[in-house]
Short mmCIF file of N, CA and C in Angstrom, two decimals:
data_model
loop_
_atom_site.label_atom_id
_atom_site.label_comp_id
_atom_site.label_asym_id
_atom_site.label_seq_id
_atom_site.Cartn_x
_atom_site.Cartn_y
_atom_site.Cartn_z
N MET A 1 -6.98 2.02 -2.62
CA MET A 1 -7.30 0.61 -2.70
C MET A 1 -8.78 0.43 -2.39
N LYS A 2 -9.34 -0.52 -3.02
CA LYS A 2 -10.75 -0.80 -2.78
C LYS A 2 -10.92 -1.66 -1.53
N THR A 3 -12.12 -1.69 -1.01
CA THR A 3 -12.42 -2.55 0.13
C THR A 3 -12.41 -4.00 -0.35
N ILE A 4 -11.69 -4.83 0.39
CA ILE A 4 -11.62 -6.25 0.03
C ILE A 4 -11.95 -7.09 1.25
N LYS A 5 -12.48 -8.27 0.99
CA LYS A 5 -12.89 -9.19 2.06
C LYS A 5 -12.84 -10.61 1.52
N LYS A 6 -13.21 -11.55 2.37
CA LYS A 6 -13.20 -12.95 1.98
C LYS A 6 -13.94 -13.12 0.65
N GLY A 7 -13.28 -13.81 -0.27
CA GLY A 7 -13.83 -14.01 -1.61
C GLY A 7 -13.22 -13.10 -2.66
N SER A 8 -12.57 -12.00 -2.22
CA SER A 8 -11.93 -11.07 -3.16
C SER A 8 -10.70 -11.73 -3.78
N ARG A 9 -10.35 -11.26 -4.96
CA ARG A 9 -9.17 -11.77 -5.68
C ARG A 9 -8.45 -10.61 -6.36
N GLY A 10 -7.15 -10.78 -6.57
CA GLY A 10 -6.40 -9.81 -7.35
C GLY A 10 -5.21 -9.22 -6.64
N ASP A 11 -4.64 -8.19 -7.27
CA ASP A 11 -3.42 -7.57 -6.75
C ASP A 11 -3.63 -6.87 -5.41
N ASP A 12 -4.82 -6.28 -5.17
CA ASP A 12 -5.08 -5.66 -3.88
C ASP A 12 -4.96 -6.70 -2.77
N VAL A 13 -5.49 -7.88 -3.04
CA VAL A 13 -5.41 -8.97 -2.07
C VAL A 13 -3.95 -9.39 -1.87
N LYS A 14 -3.22 -9.50 -2.96
CA LYS A 14 -1.80 -9.88 -2.88
C LYS A 14 -1.02 -8.89 -2.03
N VAL A 15 -1.26 -7.61 -2.23
CA VAL A 15 -0.59 -6.58 -1.42
C VAL A 15 -0.92 -6.76 0.05
N LEU A 16 -2.20 -6.92 0.35
CA LEU A 16 -2.61 -7.13 1.73
C LEU A 16 -1.92 -8.37 2.32
N GLN A 17 -1.92 -9.44 1.57
CA GLN A 17 -1.31 -10.68 2.04
C GLN A 17 0.18 -10.50 2.35
N LEU A 18 0.88 -9.77 1.51
CA LEU A 18 2.29 -9.52 1.77
C LEU A 18 2.48 -8.77 3.09
N VAL A 19 1.66 -7.76 3.32
CA VAL A 19 1.78 -6.94 4.52
C VAL A 19 1.48 -7.73 5.79
N ILE A 20 0.46 -8.58 5.74
CA ILE A 20 0.05 -9.29 6.96
C ILE A 20 0.72 -10.64 7.14
N GLY A 21 1.55 -11.04 6.18
CA GLY A 21 2.29 -12.29 6.32
C GLY A 21 1.54 -13.53 5.85
N ALA A 22 0.56 -13.35 4.99
CA ALA A 22 -0.17 -14.49 4.43
C ALA A 22 0.50 -14.93 3.13
N THR A 23 0.15 -16.10 2.66
CA THR A 23 0.62 -16.55 1.36
C THR A 23 0.06 -15.60 0.31
N ASP A 24 0.95 -15.05 -0.52
CA ASP A 24 0.54 -14.01 -1.47
C ASP A 24 0.07 -14.61 -2.80
N ASP A 25 -1.08 -15.27 -2.74
CA ASP A 25 -1.64 -15.89 -3.93
C ASP A 25 -2.75 -15.07 -4.58
N GLY A 26 -3.10 -13.94 -3.96
CA GLY A 26 -4.12 -13.07 -4.52
C GLY A 26 -5.55 -13.53 -4.31
N VAL A 27 -5.73 -14.52 -3.44
CA VAL A 27 -7.06 -15.04 -3.14
C VAL A 27 -7.33 -14.84 -1.65
N PHE A 28 -8.38 -14.09 -1.33
CA PHE A 28 -8.73 -13.76 0.06
C PHE A 28 -9.58 -14.89 0.62
N GLY A 29 -8.92 -15.80 1.32
CA GLY A 29 -9.60 -16.94 1.92
C GLY A 29 -9.64 -16.84 3.43
N VAL A 30 -9.97 -17.96 4.07
CA VAL A 30 -10.11 -18.02 5.52
C VAL A 30 -8.81 -17.63 6.23
N LYS A 31 -7.67 -18.15 5.76
CA LYS A 31 -6.40 -17.86 6.42
C LYS A 31 -6.06 -16.37 6.31
N THR A 32 -6.30 -15.77 5.15
CA THR A 32 -6.05 -14.34 4.99
C THR A 32 -6.94 -13.55 5.94
N LYS A 33 -8.21 -13.93 6.03
CA LYS A 33 -9.14 -13.23 6.94
C LYS A 33 -8.66 -13.34 8.38
N ASP A 34 -8.26 -14.53 8.80
CA ASP A 34 -7.77 -14.72 10.18
C ASP A 34 -6.53 -13.88 10.46
N LEU A 35 -5.58 -13.89 9.52
CA LEU A 35 -4.36 -13.09 9.70
C LEU A 35 -4.66 -11.60 9.68
N LEU A 36 -5.60 -11.18 8.84
CA LEU A 36 -5.98 -9.77 8.80
C LEU A 36 -6.61 -9.36 10.12
N GLN A 37 -7.49 -10.18 10.65
CA GLN A 37 -8.12 -9.85 11.93
C GLN A 37 -7.07 -9.71 13.03
N LYS A 38 -6.11 -10.59 13.03
CA LYS A 38 -5.03 -10.52 14.02
C LYS A 38 -4.23 -9.23 13.83
N TRP A 39 -3.90 -8.90 12.57
CA TRP A 39 -3.15 -7.68 12.26
C TRP A 39 -3.94 -6.45 12.66
N GLN A 40 -5.23 -6.43 12.34
CA GLN A 40 -6.08 -5.29 12.70
C GLN A 40 -6.10 -5.10 14.22
N GLN A 41 -6.26 -6.18 14.96
CA GLN A 41 -6.30 -6.10 16.42
C GLN A 41 -4.98 -5.56 16.96
N GLN A 42 -3.87 -6.05 16.44
CA GLN A 42 -2.55 -5.61 16.88
C GLN A 42 -2.29 -4.14 16.55
N ASN A 43 -3.02 -3.61 15.60
CA ASN A 43 -2.81 -2.23 15.16
C ASN A 43 -3.94 -1.29 15.56
N GLY A 44 -4.72 -1.70 16.54
CA GLY A 44 -5.74 -0.83 17.11
C GLY A 44 -6.95 -0.58 16.24
N LEU A 45 -7.23 -1.48 15.33
CA LEU A 45 -8.37 -1.34 14.43
C LEU A 45 -9.46 -2.34 14.80
N LEU A 46 -10.65 -2.08 14.33
CA LEU A 46 -11.74 -3.04 14.47
C LEU A 46 -11.33 -4.30 13.70
N ALA A 47 -11.28 -5.42 14.39
CA ALA A 47 -10.82 -6.68 13.79
C ALA A 47 -11.97 -7.38 13.09
N ASP A 48 -12.41 -6.81 11.96
CA ASP A 48 -13.55 -7.36 11.24
C ASP A 48 -13.15 -8.23 10.05
N GLY A 49 -11.84 -8.30 9.76
CA GLY A 49 -11.38 -9.12 8.65
C GLY A 49 -11.70 -8.54 7.29
N ILE A 50 -12.03 -7.26 7.25
CA ILE A 50 -12.31 -6.56 6.00
C ILE A 50 -11.29 -5.43 5.86
N ALA A 51 -10.61 -5.36 4.72
CA ALA A 51 -9.64 -4.30 4.48
C ALA A 51 -10.34 -3.14 3.79
N GLY A 52 -10.70 -2.14 4.59
CA GLY A 52 -11.34 -0.94 4.08
C GLY A 52 -10.41 0.25 4.26
N ALA A 53 -10.97 1.43 4.21
CA ALA A 53 -10.18 2.67 4.24
C ALA A 53 -9.27 2.77 5.46
N LYS A 54 -9.78 2.43 6.64
CA LYS A 54 -8.96 2.56 7.85
C LYS A 54 -7.81 1.56 7.86
N THR A 55 -8.06 0.36 7.39
CA THR A 55 -6.99 -0.64 7.33
C THR A 55 -5.92 -0.22 6.33
N TRP A 56 -6.34 0.23 5.14
CA TRP A 56 -5.36 0.67 4.15
C TRP A 56 -4.56 1.87 4.66
N ALA A 57 -5.23 2.80 5.34
CA ALA A 57 -4.52 3.97 5.88
C ALA A 57 -3.48 3.54 6.91
N LYS A 58 -3.81 2.57 7.74
CA LYS A 58 -2.87 2.08 8.75
C LYS A 58 -1.69 1.39 8.08
N ILE A 59 -1.97 0.65 7.02
CA ILE A 59 -0.89 0.00 6.27
C ILE A 59 0.07 1.06 5.72
N VAL A 60 -0.48 2.11 5.13
CA VAL A 60 0.37 3.18 4.59
C VAL A 60 1.17 3.83 5.72
N ASP A 61 0.55 4.04 6.88
CA ASP A 61 1.27 4.62 8.03
C ASP A 61 2.46 3.77 8.45
N LYS A 62 2.36 2.48 8.27
CA LYS A 62 3.42 1.56 8.70
C LYS A 62 4.47 1.32 7.62
N ALA A 63 4.22 1.78 6.42
CA ALA A 63 5.14 1.53 5.31
C ALA A 63 6.47 2.26 5.53
N PRO A 64 7.58 1.55 5.36
CA PRO A 64 8.89 2.18 5.52
C PRO A 64 9.30 2.97 4.29
N THR A 65 10.25 3.85 4.44
CA THR A 65 10.82 4.56 3.30
C THR A 65 11.74 3.59 2.56
N LEU A 66 11.59 3.54 1.25
CA LEU A 66 12.40 2.64 0.43
C LEU A 66 13.27 3.44 -0.52
N LYS A 67 14.49 2.95 -0.70
CA LYS A 67 15.40 3.52 -1.68
C LYS A 67 16.36 2.42 -2.13
N ILE A 68 17.26 2.76 -3.04
CA ILE A 68 18.21 1.78 -3.57
C ILE A 68 18.84 1.00 -2.42
N GLY A 69 18.89 -0.31 -2.60
CA GLY A 69 19.48 -1.19 -1.60
C GLY A 69 18.46 -1.83 -0.66
N ALA A 70 17.25 -1.28 -0.60
CA ALA A 70 16.23 -1.86 0.27
C ALA A 70 15.82 -3.22 -0.29
N SER A 71 15.36 -4.08 0.61
CA SER A 71 14.88 -5.39 0.18
C SER A 71 13.82 -5.87 1.16
N GLY A 72 13.07 -6.87 0.72
CA GLY A 72 12.09 -7.48 1.61
C GLY A 72 10.65 -7.30 1.15
N VAL A 73 9.75 -7.56 2.09
CA VAL A 73 8.32 -7.58 1.82
C VAL A 73 7.82 -6.26 1.25
N TRP A 74 8.26 -5.15 1.82
CA TRP A 74 7.74 -3.86 1.35
C TRP A 74 8.19 -3.54 -0.07
N VAL A 75 9.35 -4.02 -0.48
CA VAL A 75 9.76 -3.85 -1.87
C VAL A 75 8.85 -4.71 -2.75
N LYS A 76 8.50 -5.91 -2.28
CA LYS A 76 7.57 -6.74 -3.04
C LYS A 76 6.21 -6.06 -3.17
N VAL A 77 5.76 -5.41 -2.09
CA VAL A 77 4.51 -4.65 -2.15
C VAL A 77 4.62 -3.58 -3.25
N LEU A 78 5.71 -2.86 -3.26
CA LEU A 78 5.95 -1.84 -4.28
C LEU A 78 5.91 -2.44 -5.67
N GLU A 79 6.55 -3.58 -5.83
CA GLU A 79 6.60 -4.24 -7.13
C GLU A 79 5.20 -4.62 -7.62
N VAL A 80 4.35 -5.08 -6.72
CA VAL A 80 2.97 -5.41 -7.11
C VAL A 80 2.20 -4.14 -7.47
N LEU A 81 2.35 -3.10 -6.65
CA LEU A 81 1.60 -1.87 -6.89
C LEU A 81 1.99 -1.19 -8.20
N LEU A 82 3.26 -1.21 -8.55
CA LEU A 82 3.71 -0.58 -9.79
C LEU A 82 3.50 -1.49 -10.99
N ASP A 83 3.47 -2.79 -10.76
CA ASP A 83 3.21 -3.77 -11.82
C ASP A 83 4.12 -3.57 -13.03
N THR A 84 5.34 -3.12 -12.78
CA THR A 84 6.25 -2.92 -13.91
C THR A 84 7.63 -3.52 -13.64
N MET A 85 7.75 -4.19 -12.52
CA MET A 85 9.07 -4.66 -12.12
C MET A 85 9.06 -6.15 -11.85
N THR A 86 10.24 -6.68 -11.67
CA THR A 86 10.36 -8.06 -11.23
C THR A 86 9.84 -8.14 -9.80
N ASP A 87 9.59 -9.32 -9.34
CA ASP A 87 9.10 -9.46 -7.96
C ASP A 87 10.14 -10.18 -7.10
N ASP A 88 11.36 -9.65 -7.15
CA ASP A 88 12.44 -10.28 -6.39
C ASP A 88 12.64 -9.65 -5.01
N GLY A 89 11.90 -8.58 -4.70
CA GLY A 89 12.02 -7.96 -3.39
C GLY A 89 13.28 -7.15 -3.18
N LYS A 90 13.93 -6.75 -4.27
CA LYS A 90 15.16 -5.95 -4.18
C LYS A 90 14.97 -4.64 -4.93
N TYR A 91 15.23 -3.54 -4.25
CA TYR A 91 15.05 -2.21 -4.85
C TYR A 91 16.32 -1.85 -5.62
N SER A 92 16.23 -1.98 -6.94
CA SER A 92 17.38 -1.77 -7.81
C SER A 92 17.27 -0.43 -8.55
N ALA A 93 18.28 -0.16 -9.37
CA ALA A 93 18.28 1.06 -10.17
C ALA A 93 17.09 1.08 -11.14
N ALA A 94 16.74 -0.07 -11.70
CA ALA A 94 15.59 -0.13 -12.62
C ALA A 94 14.30 0.22 -11.88
N GLU A 95 14.17 -0.27 -10.67
CA GLU A 95 12.97 0.05 -9.89
C GLU A 95 12.95 1.52 -9.51
N LYS A 96 14.11 2.07 -9.22
CA LYS A 96 14.16 3.50 -8.91
C LYS A 96 13.65 4.31 -10.10
N GLN A 97 14.03 3.92 -11.29
CA GLN A 97 13.56 4.63 -12.49
C GLN A 97 12.05 4.51 -12.63
N ALA A 98 11.51 3.32 -12.34
CA ALA A 98 10.05 3.13 -12.43
C ALA A 98 9.34 3.98 -11.38
N VAL A 99 9.91 4.07 -10.19
CA VAL A 99 9.33 4.90 -9.13
C VAL A 99 9.36 6.36 -9.55
N LYS A 100 10.49 6.81 -10.10
CA LYS A 100 10.58 8.20 -10.54
C LYS A 100 9.55 8.52 -11.61
N ALA A 101 9.34 7.61 -12.53
CA ALA A 101 8.33 7.82 -13.58
C ALA A 101 6.94 7.90 -12.94
N TYR A 102 6.67 7.03 -11.98
CA TYR A 102 5.38 7.05 -11.30
C TYR A 102 5.20 8.37 -10.55
N GLN A 103 6.24 8.77 -9.81
CA GLN A 103 6.16 10.02 -9.05
C GLN A 103 5.89 11.20 -9.98
N THR A 104 6.56 11.24 -11.11
CA THR A 104 6.34 12.31 -12.08
C THR A 104 4.89 12.31 -12.55
N SER A 105 4.35 11.12 -12.82
CA SER A 105 2.98 11.02 -13.32
C SER A 105 1.95 11.48 -12.29
N LYS A 106 2.33 11.47 -11.02
CA LYS A 106 1.42 11.88 -9.94
C LYS A 106 1.73 13.27 -9.40
N GLY A 107 2.68 13.97 -10.02
CA GLY A 107 3.02 15.32 -9.58
C GLY A 107 3.80 15.35 -8.29
N LEU A 108 4.48 14.27 -7.97
CA LEU A 108 5.31 14.21 -6.76
C LEU A 108 6.76 14.53 -7.11
N ASP A 109 7.57 14.84 -6.10
CA ASP A 109 9.00 15.01 -6.33
C ASP A 109 9.54 13.68 -6.84
N ALA A 110 10.12 13.70 -8.01
CA ALA A 110 10.61 12.47 -8.64
C ALA A 110 12.04 12.18 -8.19
N ASP A 111 12.15 11.73 -6.94
CA ASP A 111 13.47 11.44 -6.37
C ASP A 111 13.76 9.94 -6.30
N GLY A 112 12.79 9.10 -6.63
CA GLY A 112 13.00 7.66 -6.60
C GLY A 112 12.96 7.06 -5.21
N ILE A 113 12.66 7.89 -4.21
CA ILE A 113 12.54 7.41 -2.83
C ILE A 113 11.06 7.24 -2.53
N VAL A 114 10.70 6.07 -2.03
CA VAL A 114 9.30 5.79 -1.72
C VAL A 114 9.07 6.11 -0.26
N GLY A 115 8.52 7.31 -0.03
CA GLY A 115 8.20 7.77 1.32
C GLY A 115 6.69 7.89 1.47
N PRO A 116 6.23 8.58 2.52
CA PRO A 116 4.80 8.66 2.81
C PRO A 116 3.92 9.16 1.67
N LYS A 117 4.35 10.20 0.95
CA LYS A 117 3.52 10.73 -0.14
C LYS A 117 3.41 9.75 -1.30
N THR A 118 4.51 9.08 -1.61
CA THR A 118 4.48 8.11 -2.69
C THR A 118 3.64 6.90 -2.30
N TRP A 119 3.81 6.43 -1.06
CA TRP A 119 2.97 5.31 -0.60
C TRP A 119 1.49 5.69 -0.65
N ALA A 120 1.16 6.87 -0.19
CA ALA A 120 -0.25 7.31 -0.20
C ALA A 120 -0.80 7.30 -1.63
N ALA A 121 -0.01 7.80 -2.57
CA ALA A 121 -0.44 7.80 -3.97
C ALA A 121 -0.61 6.38 -4.50
N LEU A 122 0.35 5.52 -4.19
CA LEU A 122 0.29 4.14 -4.66
C LEU A 122 -0.94 3.41 -4.12
N PHE A 123 -1.30 3.71 -2.90
CA PHE A 123 -2.45 3.06 -2.28
C PHE A 123 -3.76 3.81 -2.55
N GLY A 124 -3.65 4.92 -3.28
CA GLY A 124 -4.85 5.68 -3.62
C GLY A 124 -5.47 6.39 -2.44
N ILE A 125 -4.62 6.74 -1.49
CA ILE A 125 -5.09 7.46 -0.30
C ILE A 125 -4.72 8.91 -0.47
N GLY A 126 -5.71 9.75 -0.60
CA GLY A 126 -5.48 11.17 -0.83
C GLY A 126 -4.98 11.87 0.41
N THR A 127 -4.29 12.94 0.19
CA THR A 127 -3.87 13.79 1.30
C THR A 127 -4.63 15.10 1.19
N VAL A 128 -4.88 15.72 2.29
CA VAL A 128 -5.62 16.98 2.30
C VAL A 128 -4.62 18.12 2.18
N ALA A 129 -4.78 18.90 1.16
CA ALA A 129 -3.89 20.04 0.95
C ALA A 129 -4.24 21.15 1.93
N ALA A 130 -3.27 21.98 2.22
CA ALA A 130 -3.48 23.08 3.16
C ALA A 130 -4.46 24.11 2.59
N ASN A 131 -4.56 24.17 1.29
CA ASN A 131 -5.43 25.15 0.66
C ASN A 131 -6.31 24.44 -0.35
N THR A 132 -7.48 23.97 0.10
CA THR A 132 -8.39 23.26 -0.77
C THR A 132 -9.69 24.02 -0.92
N VAL A 133 -10.40 23.73 -1.96
CA VAL A 133 -11.69 24.37 -2.17
C VAL A 133 -12.79 23.38 -1.80
N THR A 134 -13.74 23.80 -1.01
CA THR A 134 -14.82 22.93 -0.58
C THR A 134 -15.83 22.76 -1.69
N SER A 135 -16.79 21.87 -1.49
CA SER A 135 -17.79 21.58 -2.52
C SER A 135 -18.66 22.80 -2.84
N ASN A 136 -18.77 23.76 -1.90
CA ASN A 136 -19.59 24.94 -2.18
C ASN A 136 -18.74 26.08 -2.80
N GLY A 137 -17.48 25.78 -3.11
CA GLY A 137 -16.64 26.75 -3.81
C GLY A 137 -15.86 27.68 -2.90
N THR A 138 -15.99 27.54 -1.59
CA THR A 138 -15.23 28.40 -0.68
C THR A 138 -13.88 27.80 -0.36
N ASN A 139 -12.96 28.63 0.02
CA ASN A 139 -11.63 28.20 0.39
C ASN A 139 -11.66 27.68 1.81
N SER A 140 -11.12 26.49 2.02
CA SER A 140 -11.15 25.88 3.35
C SER A 140 -9.87 26.07 4.14
N LYS A 141 -9.01 26.96 3.70
CA LYS A 141 -7.71 27.17 4.34
C LYS A 141 -7.84 27.60 5.77
#
């Protein structure tokens, strides 16, 4: 997710608003900033009212595992991020299929369960592999 702040608009803002309990209109206004600052403070972050890398990472850390039968705000977050489903907040068989297709496209286990790896991919937060190559071409294992 990109860094967003007061004045930002779009689906990233809508996702943030859902998580922090703001009206999910996709417009980052004063109320969203105030609620974000409160959320950041409650979660041990710098309460600057800007959703950057640390805020998004904390959101992903707090995301629950979702599977068939789940409902609520986090399913709505999933629905916005995938942009292929209804926004009724209910994790149905159709949504499971969309999650499996997304997981396949990202090289994840396509089990239809939205856990930490799927959330990280959806939010664009990379994970560090145990065996990566550094910028100078050496193995960092």
